[in-house]
mmCIF file of C-alpha atoms and ligand atoms in Angstrom:
data_model
loop_
_atom_site.group_PDB
_atom_site.id
_atom_site.type_symbol
_atom_site.label_atom_id
_atom_site.label_comp_id
_atom_site.label_asym_id
_atom_site.label_seq_id
_atom_site.Cartn_x
_atom_site.Cartn_y
_atom_site.Cartn_z
ATOM 1 C CA MET A 1 58.080 114.412 46.809
ATOM 2 C CA ALA A 2 61.424 115.277 45.290
ATOM 3 C CA VAL A 3 61.727 118.746 43.264
ATOM 4 C CA ASP A 4 64.193 118.854 40.216
ATOM 5 C CA ASN A 5 66.391 121.648 39.102
ATOM 6 C CA ASP A 6 63.505 122.839 36.690
ATOM 7 C CA GLY A 7 61.207 122.894 39.573
ATOM 8 C CA ILE A 8 59.336 119.918 38.512
ATOM 9 C CA ALA A 9 58.144 118.105 41.598
ATOM 10 C CA VAL A 10 57.878 114.220 41.317
ATOM 11 C CA VAL A 11 55.555 112.736 43.427
ATOM 12 C CA THR A 12 55.980 108.899 44.482
ATOM 13 C CA LEU A 13 53.070 106.931 45.871
ATOM 14 C CA GLN A 14 54.695 104.515 48.365
ATOM 15 C CA ARG A 15 52.193 102.033 50.022
ATOM 16 C CA PRO A 16 53.041 98.779 49.619
ATOM 17 C CA PRO A 17 52.299 96.539 48.310
ATOM 18 C CA VAL A 18 50.103 97.903 45.764
ATOM 19 C CA ASN A 19 49.327 101.420 46.729
ATOM 20 C CA SER A 20 45.651 101.015 47.353
ATOM 21 C CA LEU A 21 44.292 104.201 48.375
ATOM 22 C CA ASN A 22 43.443 104.470 52.248
ATOM 23 C CA LEU A 23 42.547 107.432 54.242
ATOM 24 C CA ASP A 24 46.123 107.848 55.248
ATOM 25 C CA LEU A 25 47.340 107.887 51.477
ATOM 26 C CA LEU A 26 44.593 110.279 50.232
ATOM 27 C CA GLN A 27 45.200 112.612 53.233
ATOM 28 C CA ALA A 28 49.168 112.697 52.370
ATOM 29 C CA MET A 29 48.348 113.036 48.608
ATOM 30 C CA ASN A 30 46.219 116.199 49.497
ATOM 31 C CA ASN A 31 48.922 117.706 51.553
ATOM 32 C CA THR A 32 51.394 117.156 48.957
ATOM 33 C CA PHE A 33 49.350 118.541 46.370
ATOM 34 C CA ASP A 34 48.867 121.806 48.437
ATOM 35 C CA ASP A 35 52.579 121.918 49.019
ATOM 36 C CA VAL A 36 53.246 121.769 45.217
ATOM 37 C CA ALA A 37 50.663 124.710 44.714
ATOM 38 C CA LYS A 38 52.141 126.945 47.601
ATOM 39 C CA ASN A 39 55.984 126.030 46.446
ATOM 40 C CA LYS A 40 54.821 127.353 43.057
ATOM 41 C CA SER A 41 56.255 124.196 41.295
ATOM 42 C CA LYS A 42 56.460 124.453 37.478
ATOM 43 C CA GLY A 43 54.424 121.116 37.314
ATOM 44 C CA MET A 44 54.102 117.675 39.147
ATOM 45 C CA ILE A 45 54.684 114.246 37.930
ATOM 46 C CA LEU A 46 52.760 111.364 39.690
ATOM 47 C CA THR A 47 54.412 107.848 39.902
ATOM 48 C CA SER A 48 54.706 105.017 42.147
ATOM 49 C CA ALA A 49 57.421 103.075 44.002
ATOM 50 C CA SER A 50 56.189 99.729 43.138
ATOM 51 C CA PRO A 51 57.820 98.350 39.921
ATOM 52 C CA THR A 52 54.389 96.898 38.720
ATOM 53 C CA VAL A 53 51.501 98.987 40.150
ATOM 54 C CA PHE A 54 50.725 102.320 39.824
ATOM 55 C CA SER A 55 47.545 102.198 42.223
ATOM 56 C CA ALA A 56 45.468 99.276 42.957
ATOM 57 C CA GLY A 57 42.480 101.889 43.456
ATOM 58 C CA LEU A 58 40.551 102.370 46.260
ATOM 59 C CA ASP A 59 41.828 100.351 49.292
ATOM 60 C CA ILE A 60 38.769 97.866 49.911
ATOM 61 C CA MET A 61 39.790 97.417 53.383
ATOM 62 C CA GLU A 62 38.288 100.997 53.973
ATOM 63 C CA MET A 63 34.882 99.755 52.663
ATOM 64 C CA TYR A 64 34.560 96.314 54.199
ATOM 65 C CA LYS A 65 32.945 96.274 57.457
ATOM 66 C CA PRO A 66 33.454 99.964 57.692
ATOM 67 C CA ASP A 67 33.475 102.418 60.558
ATOM 68 C CA PRO A 68 30.753 104.724 59.789
ATOM 69 C CA LYS A 69 32.405 107.989 60.482
ATOM 70 C CA ARG A 70 35.660 106.753 58.994
ATOM 71 C CA LEU A 71 33.832 105.840 55.813
ATOM 72 C CA GLU A 72 32.506 109.372 55.241
ATOM 73 C CA THR A 73 36.048 111.031 55.939
ATOM 74 C CA PHE A 74 37.518 108.441 53.586
ATOM 75 C CA TRP A 75 34.826 109.489 50.749
ATOM 76 C CA VAL A 76 35.263 113.126 51.294
ATOM 77 C CA THR A 77 39.087 113.020 51.447
ATOM 78 C CA LEU A 78 38.969 110.993 48.134
ATOM 79 C CA GLN A 79 36.554 113.895 46.495
ATOM 80 C CA ASP A 80 38.986 116.656 47.712
ATOM 81 C CA MET A 81 42.132 114.516 46.209
ATOM 82 C CA TRP A 82 40.314 114.580 42.873
ATOM 83 C CA LEU A 83 39.207 118.114 43.256
ATOM 84 C CA LYS A 84 42.761 119.105 44.158
ATOM 85 C CA LEU A 85 44.305 117.225 41.430
ATOM 86 C CA PHE A 86 41.904 117.379 38.343
ATOM 87 C CA GLY A 87 41.527 121.183 39.161
ATOM 88 C CA ALA A 88 44.945 121.934 39.720
ATOM 89 C CA SER A 89 46.296 124.952 38.072
ATOM 90 C CA PHE A 90 49.946 123.787 37.572
ATOM 91 C CA PRO A 91 50.460 121.298 35.082
ATOM 92 C CA THR A 92 49.939 117.559 36.112
ATOM 93 C CA ALA A 93 51.524 114.315 34.212
ATOM 94 C CA ALA A 94 51.210 110.737 35.365
ATOM 95 C CA ALA A 95 54.198 108.431 34.822
ATOM 96 C CA ILE A 96 52.340 105.102 35.320
ATOM 97 C CA ASN A 97 54.958 102.589 35.714
ATOM 98 C CA GLY A 98 52.192 99.520 36.363
ATOM 99 C CA HIS A 99 48.810 98.338 36.576
ATOM 100 C CA ALA A 100 46.270 101.281 37.092
ATOM 101 C CA PRO A 101 42.698 99.588 37.874
ATOM 102 C CA ALA A 102 39.647 102.017 38.932
ATOM 103 C CA GLY A 103 41.207 104.682 41.334
ATOM 104 C CA GLY A 104 44.356 104.233 39.862
ATOM 105 C CA CYS A 105 42.909 105.077 36.596
ATOM 106 C CA LEU A 106 41.040 108.030 38.330
ATOM 107 C CA ILE A 107 44.441 109.413 39.410
ATOM 108 C CA ALA A 108 46.000 108.990 36.045
ATOM 109 C CA THR A 109 42.918 110.483 34.099
ATOM 110 C CA SER A 110 43.053 113.482 36.564
ATOM 111 C CA CYS A 111 46.505 114.627 35.183
ATOM 112 C CA GLU A 112 46.747 116.387 31.811
ATOM 113 C CA TYR A 113 49.309 114.128 30.462
ATOM 114 C CA ARG A 114 49.913 110.330 30.886
ATOM 115 C CA VAL A 115 53.007 107.945 29.783
ATOM 116 C CA MET A 116 52.594 104.303 30.878
ATOM 117 C CA LEU A 117 55.622 101.501 30.918
ATOM 118 C CA SER A 118 55.112 98.975 28.137
ATOM 119 C CA GLY A 119 54.436 95.558 29.102
ATOM 120 C CA LYS A 120 51.748 93.302 30.486
ATOM 121 C CA PHE A 121 50.238 96.292 32.397
ATOM 122 C CA THR A 122 46.404 97.207 32.261
ATOM 123 C CA ILE A 123 44.538 100.555 32.938
ATOM 124 C CA GLY A 124 40.607 101.059 33.055
ATOM 125 C CA LEU A 125 37.633 101.803 35.396
ATOM 126 C CA ASN A 126 36.408 98.217 36.032
ATOM 127 C CA GLU A 127 33.761 99.274 38.478
ATOM 128 C CA THR A 128 30.977 98.158 36.221
ATOM 129 C CA ALA A 129 32.460 94.554 36.162
ATOM 130 C CA LEU A 130 32.516 94.301 39.767
ATOM 131 C CA GLY A 131 28.670 95.484 39.882
ATOM 132 C CA ILE A 132 29.283 98.950 40.922
ATOM 133 C CA VAL A 133 28.342 102.166 39.111
ATOM 134 C CA PRO A 134 31.019 104.577 38.945
ATOM 135 C CA PRO A 135 29.796 108.228 40.168
ATOM 136 C CA THR A 136 29.706 111.096 37.673
ATOM 137 C CA TRP A 137 32.860 112.680 38.286
ATOM 138 C CA ILE A 138 34.783 109.291 37.954
ATOM 139 C CA GLN A 139 33.067 108.701 34.844
ATOM 140 C CA ASP A 140 33.765 112.365 33.838
ATOM 141 C CA SER A 141 37.383 111.869 34.290
ATOM 142 C CA LEU A 142 37.426 109.000 31.573
ATOM 143 C CA ARG A 143 35.235 111.304 29.290
ATOM 144 C CA HIS A 144 37.388 114.144 29.522
ATOM 145 C CA THR A 145 40.283 111.903 28.417
ATOM 146 C CA ILE A 146 39.058 109.590 25.564
ATOM 147 C CA PRO A 147 36.481 110.398 23.051
ATOM 148 C CA THR A 148 32.825 109.984 24.425
ATOM 149 C CA ARG A 149 31.924 107.008 22.492
ATOM 150 C CA GLN A 150 34.789 105.128 23.521
ATOM 151 C CA ALA A 151 34.389 106.215 27.303
ATOM 152 C CA GLU A 152 30.803 104.796 27.376
ATOM 153 C CA ILE A 153 31.753 101.657 25.944
ATOM 154 C CA ALA A 154 35.075 101.345 28.193
ATOM 155 C CA LEU A 155 32.525 102.302 31.447
ATOM 156 C CA THR A 156 29.746 100.034 30.522
ATOM 157 C CA THR A 157 32.012 96.864 29.746
ATOM 158 C CA GLY A 158 34.463 97.749 33.050
ATOM 159 C CA LYS A 159 37.085 97.629 30.263
ATOM 160 C CA MET A 160 40.545 97.111 31.298
ATOM 161 C CA PHE A 161 42.985 98.338 28.290
ATOM 162 C CA THR A 162 46.229 96.715 27.662
ATOM 163 C CA VAL A 163 49.000 99.383 27.170
ATOM 164 C CA ASP A 164 48.730 98.993 23.398
ATOM 165 C CA GLU A 165 45.052 99.569 23.479
ATOM 166 C CA ALA A 166 45.231 102.410 26.106
ATOM 167 C CA LEU A 167 47.507 104.352 22.906
ATOM 168 C CA LYS A 168 45.279 102.892 20.033
ATOM 169 C CA TRP A 169 41.658 101.972 19.274
ATOM 170 C CA ARG A 170 41.474 99.225 16.398
ATOM 171 C CA THR A 171 39.527 99.978 13.391
ATOM 172 C CA ASN A 172 38.833 98.259 10.187
ATOM 173 C CA ARG A 173 40.671 100.704 7.808
ATOM 174 C CA GLY A 174 44.582 100.848 7.190
ATOM 175 C CA ALA A 175 47.063 98.132 7.655
ATOM 176 C CA GLU A 176 44.575 95.891 9.709
ATOM 177 C CA GLY A 177 41.956 96.038 7.179
ATOM 178 C CA ALA A 178 44.649 95.322 4.391
ATOM 179 C CA ALA A 179 45.693 92.184 6.664
ATOM 180 C CA ARG A 180 42.146 90.770 6.461
ATOM 181 C CA LEU A 181 42.359 90.730 2.796
ATOM 182 C CA GLY A 182 45.010 88.003 3.113
ATOM 183 C CA PRO A 183 48.565 88.423 2.056
ATOM 184 C CA PRO A 184 49.328 90.656 -0.824
ATOM 185 C CA VAL A 185 50.870 89.571 -4.129
ATOM 186 C CA LEU A 186 54.068 90.702 -3.993
ATOM 187 C CA GLU A 187 56.106 92.194 -6.664
ATOM 188 C CA GLY A 188 57.041 89.608 -9.457
ATOM 189 C CA PRO A 189 57.845 89.524 -13.114
ATOM 190 C CA GLN A 190 54.404 88.637 -14.196
ATOM 191 C CA MET A 191 52.406 91.001 -12.016
ATOM 192 C CA PRO A 192 54.536 94.106 -10.978
ATOM 193 C CA PRO A 193 52.458 96.322 -8.574
ATOM 194 C CA ARG A 194 50.890 98.878 -10.262
ATOM 195 C CA SER A 195 48.070 101.334 -9.016
ATOM 196 C CA PRO A 196 44.590 101.017 -10.529
ATOM 197 C CA ASP A 197 45.322 104.180 -12.402
ATOM 198 C CA GLN A 198 48.220 102.836 -13.857
ATOM 199 C CA ILE A 199 46.612 100.088 -15.550
ATOM 200 C CA LEU A 200 43.572 101.735 -16.932
ATOM 201 C CA ASN A 201 45.702 104.553 -18.396
ATOM 202 C CA LYS A 202 47.771 102.310 -19.944
ATOM 203 C CA THR A 203 44.759 100.351 -21.329
ATOM 204 C CA LEU A 204 43.154 103.595 -22.491
ATOM 205 C CA LYS A 205 46.392 104.633 -24.232
ATOM 206 C CA MET A 206 46.383 101.532 -26.207
ATOM 207 C CA CYS A 207 42.606 101.740 -27.099
ATOM 208 C CA LEU A 208 43.172 105.387 -28.327
ATOM 209 C CA SER A 209 46.015 104.487 -30.515
ATOM 210 C CA PRO A 210 45.496 105.133 -34.191
ATOM 211 C CA LYS A 211 47.389 101.834 -34.659
ATOM 212 C CA MET A 212 44.550 99.921 -33.023
ATOM 213 C CA ALA A 213 41.863 98.389 -35.183
ATOM 214 C CA LEU A 214 38.116 98.684 -34.086
ATOM 215 C CA ASP A 215 37.453 95.406 -33.550
ATOM 216 C CA THR A 216 41.033 94.627 -31.654
ATOM 217 C CA GLY A 217 40.238 97.551 -29.126
ATOM 218 C CA ILE A 218 36.805 95.943 -28.661
ATOM 219 C CA ILE A 219 38.540 92.700 -27.963
ATOM 220 C CA LYS A 220 40.994 94.106 -25.689
ATOM 221 C CA LEU A 221 38.377 95.929 -23.540
ATOM 222 C CA ASN A 222 36.477 93.047 -23.203
ATOM 223 C CA ALA A 223 39.430 91.243 -22.129
ATOM 224 C CA LEU A 224 40.011 94.002 -19.554
ATOM 225 C CA ASN A 225 36.442 93.773 -18.306
ATOM 226 C CA GLU A 226 36.966 90.080 -17.772
ATOM 227 C CA TYR A 227 40.362 90.678 -16.042
ATOM 228 C CA LEU A 228 38.868 93.366 -13.691
ATOM 229 C CA VAL A 229 36.065 91.108 -12.839
ATOM 230 C CA THR A 230 37.863 87.555 -12.354
ATOM 231 C CA GLU A 231 40.974 89.176 -10.873
ATOM 232 C CA ARG A 232 39.528 91.876 -8.483
ATOM 233 C CA THR A 233 41.123 90.180 -5.473
ATOM 234 C CA THR A 234 44.329 90.326 -7.000
ATOM 235 C CA ILE A 235 43.952 93.740 -8.194
ATOM 236 C CA VAL A 236 42.942 95.253 -4.688
ATOM 237 C CA ASP A 237 45.882 93.037 -3.391
ATOM 238 C CA ASN A 238 48.223 94.812 -5.896
ATOM 239 C CA ALA A 239 46.812 98.351 -5.211
ATOM 240 C CA ILE A 240 47.649 97.496 -1.393
ATOM 241 C CA THR A 241 50.942 96.548 -1.839
ATOM 242 C CA PHE A 242 51.381 99.483 -4.299
ATOM 243 C CA GLY A 243 49.864 101.913 -1.364
ATOM 244 C CA ILE A 244 52.111 100.114 1.235
ATOM 245 C CA LYS A 245 55.346 100.377 -1.086
ATOM 246 C CA LYS A 246 54.482 104.284 -1.677
ATOM 247 C CA CYS A 247 53.955 104.773 1.878
ATOM 248 C CA ASN A 248 57.115 103.366 2.780
ATOM 249 C CA ASP A 249 59.094 105.127 0.196
ATOM 250 C CA MET A 250 57.453 108.459 1.791
ATOM 251 C CA ASP A 251 58.377 107.285 5.198
ATOM 252 C CA ILE A 252 54.593 107.418 6.415
ATOM 253 C CA ASN A 253 54.188 104.847 9.207
ATOM 254 C CA ILE A 254 50.921 103.169 8.009
ATOM 255 C CA GLN A 255 50.737 101.019 11.330
ATOM 256 C CA LYS A 256 50.255 104.141 13.007
ATOM 257 C CA ARG A 257 47.965 105.793 10.634
ATOM 258 C CA GLY A 258 45.711 103.064 9.948
ATOM 259 C CA ARG A 259 44.858 102.790 13.771
ATOM 260 C CA ARG A 260 42.865 105.533 15.576
ATOM 261 C CA LYS A 261 44.394 106.479 19.063
ATOM 262 C CA VAL A 262 42.101 105.921 22.043
ATOM 263 C CA GLY A 263 44.322 108.339 23.749
ATOM 264 C CA LEU A 264 43.743 106.805 27.363
ATOM 265 C CA ILE A 265 47.623 107.185 27.498
ATOM 266 C CA ASP A 266 49.582 109.742 25.507
ATOM 267 C CA GLU A 267 52.758 107.784 25.364
ATOM 268 C CA THR A 268 54.567 104.672 26.115
ATOM 269 C CA ALA A 269 58.115 104.257 27.724
ATOM 270 C CA ALA A 270 60.623 101.484 28.338
ATOM 271 C CA ASP A 271 61.188 102.226 31.895
ATOM 272 C CA LYS A 272 60.280 104.406 34.756
ATOM 273 C CA ALA A 273 63.015 106.921 34.133
ATOM 274 C CA GLU A 274 61.998 107.350 30.400
ATOM 275 C CA ALA A 275 58.366 107.824 31.547
ATOM 276 C CA ILE A 276 59.443 110.566 33.978
ATOM 277 C CA GLU A 277 61.566 112.193 31.247
ATOM 278 C CA LYS A 278 58.547 111.677 28.853
ATOM 279 C CA CYS A 279 56.274 113.701 31.607
ATOM 280 C CA LYS A 280 59.089 116.597 32.278
ATOM 281 C CA LYS A 281 59.148 117.242 28.414
ATOM 282 C CA PHE A 282 55.249 117.667 28.512
ATOM 283 C CA ILE A 283 55.609 120.284 31.468
ATOM 284 C CA LYS A 284 58.445 121.964 29.661
ATOM 285 C CA ARG A 285 56.193 122.775 26.710
ATOM 286 C CA PHE A 286 54.707 125.300 29.194
ATOM 287 C CA ASP A 287 57.990 127.163 29.849
ATOM 288 C CA LYS A 288 56.816 129.953 27.514
ATOM 289 C CA ILE A 289 53.289 130.085 28.382
ATOM 290 C CA PRO A 290 52.284 132.631 31.226
ATOM 291 C CA SER A 291 51.394 130.394 33.935
ATOM 292 C CA LEU A 292 48.576 132.244 35.199
ATOM 293 C CA ALA A 293 46.936 132.431 31.789
ATOM 294 C CA ARG A 294 47.666 128.547 31.340
ATOM 295 C CA GLY A 295 46.248 127.624 35.050
ATOM 296 C CA MET A 296 43.053 129.636 34.414
ATOM 297 C CA THR A 297 42.475 128.447 30.906
ATOM 298 C CA LYS A 298 42.765 124.786 32.214
ATOM 299 C CA GLN A 299 40.520 125.798 35.056
ATOM 300 C CA ILE A 300 37.777 127.293 32.967
ATOM 301 C CA PHE A 301 38.250 124.036 30.332
ATOM 302 C CA ARG A 302 37.464 121.807 33.714
ATOM 303 C CA GLN A 303 35.127 124.160 35.390
ATOM 304 C CA GLU A 304 31.654 122.385 34.672
ATOM 305 C CA VAL A 305 33.157 119.038 35.649
ATOM 306 C CA LEU A 306 34.422 120.370 38.920
ATOM 307 C CA GLN A 307 31.429 122.187 39.471
ATOM 308 C CA LYS A 308 29.194 119.305 39.036
ATOM 309 C CA LEU A 309 30.678 117.643 42.027
ATOM 310 C CA LEU A 310 31.019 120.555 44.020
ATOM 311 C CA THR A 311 27.329 121.465 43.444
ATOM 312 C CA ASN A 312 26.218 117.756 44.474
ATOM 313 C CA ARG A 313 28.656 116.786 47.120
ATOM 314 C CA GLN A 314 26.779 115.831 49.754
ATOM 315 C CA ALA A 315 24.121 113.871 47.594
ATOM 316 C CA ASP A 316 27.377 112.168 46.248
ATOM 317 C CA THR A 317 28.610 111.208 49.713
ATOM 318 C CA LYS A 318 25.107 109.934 50.896
ATOM 319 C CA GLN A 319 25.097 107.746 47.411
ATOM 320 C CA PHE A 320 28.274 105.882 48.348
ATOM 321 C CA LEU A 321 27.595 105.349 52.024
ATOM 322 C CA ASP A 322 24.123 103.957 51.029
ATOM 323 C CA LEU A 323 25.840 101.703 48.542
ATOM 324 C CA VAL A 324 28.876 100.568 50.590
ATOM 325 C CA ASN A 325 26.376 99.643 53.573
ATOM 326 C CA GLN A 326 24.365 97.328 51.680
ATOM 327 C CA PRO A 327 24.717 93.819 52.781
ATOM 328 C CA LYS A 328 24.661 92.489 49.347
ATOM 329 C CA ILE A 329 27.656 95.029 48.482
ATOM 330 C CA GLN A 330 29.380 93.923 51.717
ATOM 331 C CA GLN A 331 28.961 90.336 50.481
ATOM 332 C CA SER A 332 30.861 91.019 47.254
ATOM 333 C CA LEU A 333 33.461 93.113 48.866
ATOM 334 C CA GLU A 334 34.130 89.779 51.017
ATOM 335 C CA LEU A 335 34.123 87.853 48.260
ATOM 336 C CA TYR A 336 36.429 90.091 46.116
ATOM 337 C CA LEU A 337 39.023 90.359 48.897
ATOM 338 C CA ALA A 338 39.111 86.489 49.478
ATOM 339 C CA MET A 339 39.606 86.376 45.524
ATOM 340 C CA LEU A 340 42.529 88.560 45.969
ATOM 341 C CA LYS A 341 43.769 86.798 48.619
ATOM 342 C CA GLN A 342 43.704 83.697 46.945
ATOM 343 C CA LYS A 343 45.441 84.979 43.896
ATOM 344 C CA SER A 344 48.312 86.439 45.912
ATOM 345 C CA GLN A 345 48.938 83.457 47.382
ATOM 346 C CA LYS A 346 49.425 81.247 44.217
HETATM 347 C C1 LIG B 401 34.702 97.521 45.152
HETATM 348 C C2 LIG B 401 34.189 98.827 45.637
HETATM 349 C C3 LIG B 401 32.949 99.113 46.233
HETATM 350 C C4 LIG B 401 32.281 100.216 46.500
HETATM 351 C C5 LIG B 401 32.653 101.561 45.995
HETATM 352 C C6 LIG B 401 31.762 102.125 45.332
HETATM 353 C C7 LIG B 401 31.939 103.447 44.755
HETATM 354 C C8 LIG B 401 33.200 103.634 44.116
HETATM 355 C C9 LIG B 401 33.361 103.652 42.967
HETATM 356 C C10 LIG B 401 34.527 103.785 42.311
HETATM 357 C C11 LIG B 401 35.572 104.405 42.755
HETATM 358 C C12 LIG B 401 36.736 103.403 42.492
HETATM 359 C C13 LIG B 401 36.656 102.243 43.254
HETATM 360 C C14 LIG B 401 37.853 101.472 43.248
HETATM 361 O O1 LIG B 401 39.122 101.749 43.001
HETATM 362 S S1 LIG B 401 37.623 99.859 43.902
HETATM 363 C C15 LIG B 401 38.965 98.926 44.045
HETATM 364 C C16 LIG B 401 39.150 98.257 42.380
HETATM 365 N N1 LIG B 401 40.736 97.624 42.390
HETATM 366 C C17 LIG B 401 40.842 96.666 41.826
HETATM 367 O O2 LIG B 401 39.837 96.000 41.472
HETATM 368 C C18 LIG B 401 42.167 96.035 41.635
HETATM 369 C C19 LIG B 401 42.289 94.728 42.696
HETATM 370 N N2 LIG B 401 43.843 94.607 42.549
HETATM 371 C C20 LIG B 401 44.434 93.837 41.562
HETATM 372 O O3 LIG B 401 43.625 93.381 40.414
HETATM 373 C C21 LIG B 401 45.678 93.490 41.579
HETATM 374 O O4 LIG B 401 45.920 93.431 43.111
HETATM 375 C C22 LIG B 401 46.654 94.505 40.895
HETATM 376 C C23 LIG B 401 46.572 93.982 39.384
HETATM 377 C C24 LIG B 401 46.489 95.820 40.885
HETATM 378 C C25 LIG B 401 48.069 93.974 41.426
HETATM 379 O O5 LIG B 401 48.427 92.655 41.224
HETATM 380 P P1 LIG B 401 49.669 91.936 41.861
HETATM 381 O O6 LIG B 401 49.535 90.565 41.401
HETATM 382 O O7 LIG B 401 50.831 92.711 41.818
HETATM 383 O O8 LIG B 401 49.048 92.424 43.627
HETATM 384 P P2 LIG B 401 48.288 90.998 44.415
HETATM 385 O O9 LIG B 401 48.958 89.802 44.846
HETATM 386 O O10 LIG B 401 47.185 90.853 43.635
HETATM 387 O O11 LIG B 401 47.917 91.785 45.565
HETATM 388 C C26 LIG B 401 48.973 92.288 46.742
HETATM 389 C C27 LIG B 401 48.150 92.196 48.099
HETATM 390 O O12 LIG B 401 47.437 93.609 47.939
HETATM 391 C C28 LIG B 401 46.087 93.362 48.221
HETATM 392 N N3 LIG B 401 45.138 94.238 47.318
HETATM 393 C C29 LIG B 401 45.190 94.210 45.992
HETATM 394 N N4 LIG B 401 44.454 95.337 45.675
HETATM 395 C C30 LIG B 401 43.780 95.997 46.575
HETATM 396 C C31 LIG B 401 42.692 97.172 46.813
HETATM 397 N N5 LIG B 401 42.209 97.588 45.822
HETATM 398 N N6 LIG B 401 42.558 97.030 48.249
HETATM 399 C C32 LIG B 401 42.872 96.369 49.157
HETATM 400 N N7 LIG B 401 43.958 95.132 49.216
HETATM 401 C C33 LIG B 401 44.393 95.074 47.815
HETATM 402 C C34 LIG B 401 45.699 91.730 47.840
HETATM 403 O O13 LIG B 401 44.522 91.486 48.298
HETATM 404 C C35 LIG B 401 47.316 91.211 48.177
HETATM 405 O O14 LIG B 401 46.941 90.985 49.789
HETATM 406 P P3 LIG B 401 47.907 89.959 50.561
HETATM 407 O O15 LIG B 401 47.008 88.623 50.081
HETATM 408 O O16 LIG B 401 47.454 90.393 52.031
HETATM 409 O O17 LIG B 401 49.152 89.925 50.299
#
């Protein structure tokens, strides 16, 4: 842990090669979180010493052929880590400088703010894809971060989000919808882009002109009718071109407005230093807010989710121990470890 001049603690996970969460690392995290609270730090930023992995999640070796007592301590220590981090009264942020699967995503979603490095990294709760049901409090951490519907889909599919997906969520509207209609007809002498309103107003003006004979007006209206029907694709394309041009003129970023944010991460950064700076900026937002009021408001806001685990702690531990001790799960862990080893040796 390093505390800067502003009193913000930067806590770096340092368990090579992938910061997998074993008992020792979880205990060290708990002690550090206690220190941050005791020192009355202004806030805490979590990051990783690895250039490519924030955290690979739970250390599978803790669950494979486990010692029963250690396994129980391991799970209770993970629960403690989450209760301390999710329930911390001080501001928390994650500078996610690499992959953050499963437990890595849990750490990130327990913080209040997330900045992830742009690049080929992924983040998400992949447990379902591994045949494991994520416990309620782990699901709650995600549901607390992104909209419920997206959280349900992400959890049930074991979705690992790319950095771009974690920031945004695709929609049919906006620029992507426009792209689906094909390239818009660009401005040219024959068909300058006009809004549908402009076209109709011009036609109406012509028809209402006292110089226009009734039969000519009818012919023109019929021609307009035919034009609207046969050229509807071009008209839509022109309307889109017109809209895009207007947005550009008004400096509105249609790319951003056309996509809804899923919000699993709040911002991206080019490198770790920038990610930490952005996290600091978030924490400094609270400079003028009384810290007691802030902390209590956060805890009240998170209380329901925290209380659920506090009330069901023993049952949650028993469920985990029963699951891990199943021969079928032990078999899957063995296969998964072998697969990871094989991949790392390539
Ligand atoms: C499976 C759990 C079973 C029961 C639990 C029940 C309930 C709990 C439910 C939810 C709570 C959360 C659960 C978890 O967090 S489970 C862990 C899930 N994690 C993953 O699936 C990530 C696996 N790792 C990776 O995908 C990659 O390692 C990663 C993308 C993170 C990094 O890739 P990179 O190419 O940089 O490194 P590798 O070459 O893959 O790995 C290097 C080295 O590290 C070993 N390794 C990787 N991850 C783990 C891990 N989670 N635990 C232990 N060891 C891990 C890997 O085997 C390599 O080892 P070696 O060959 O010896 O060098």
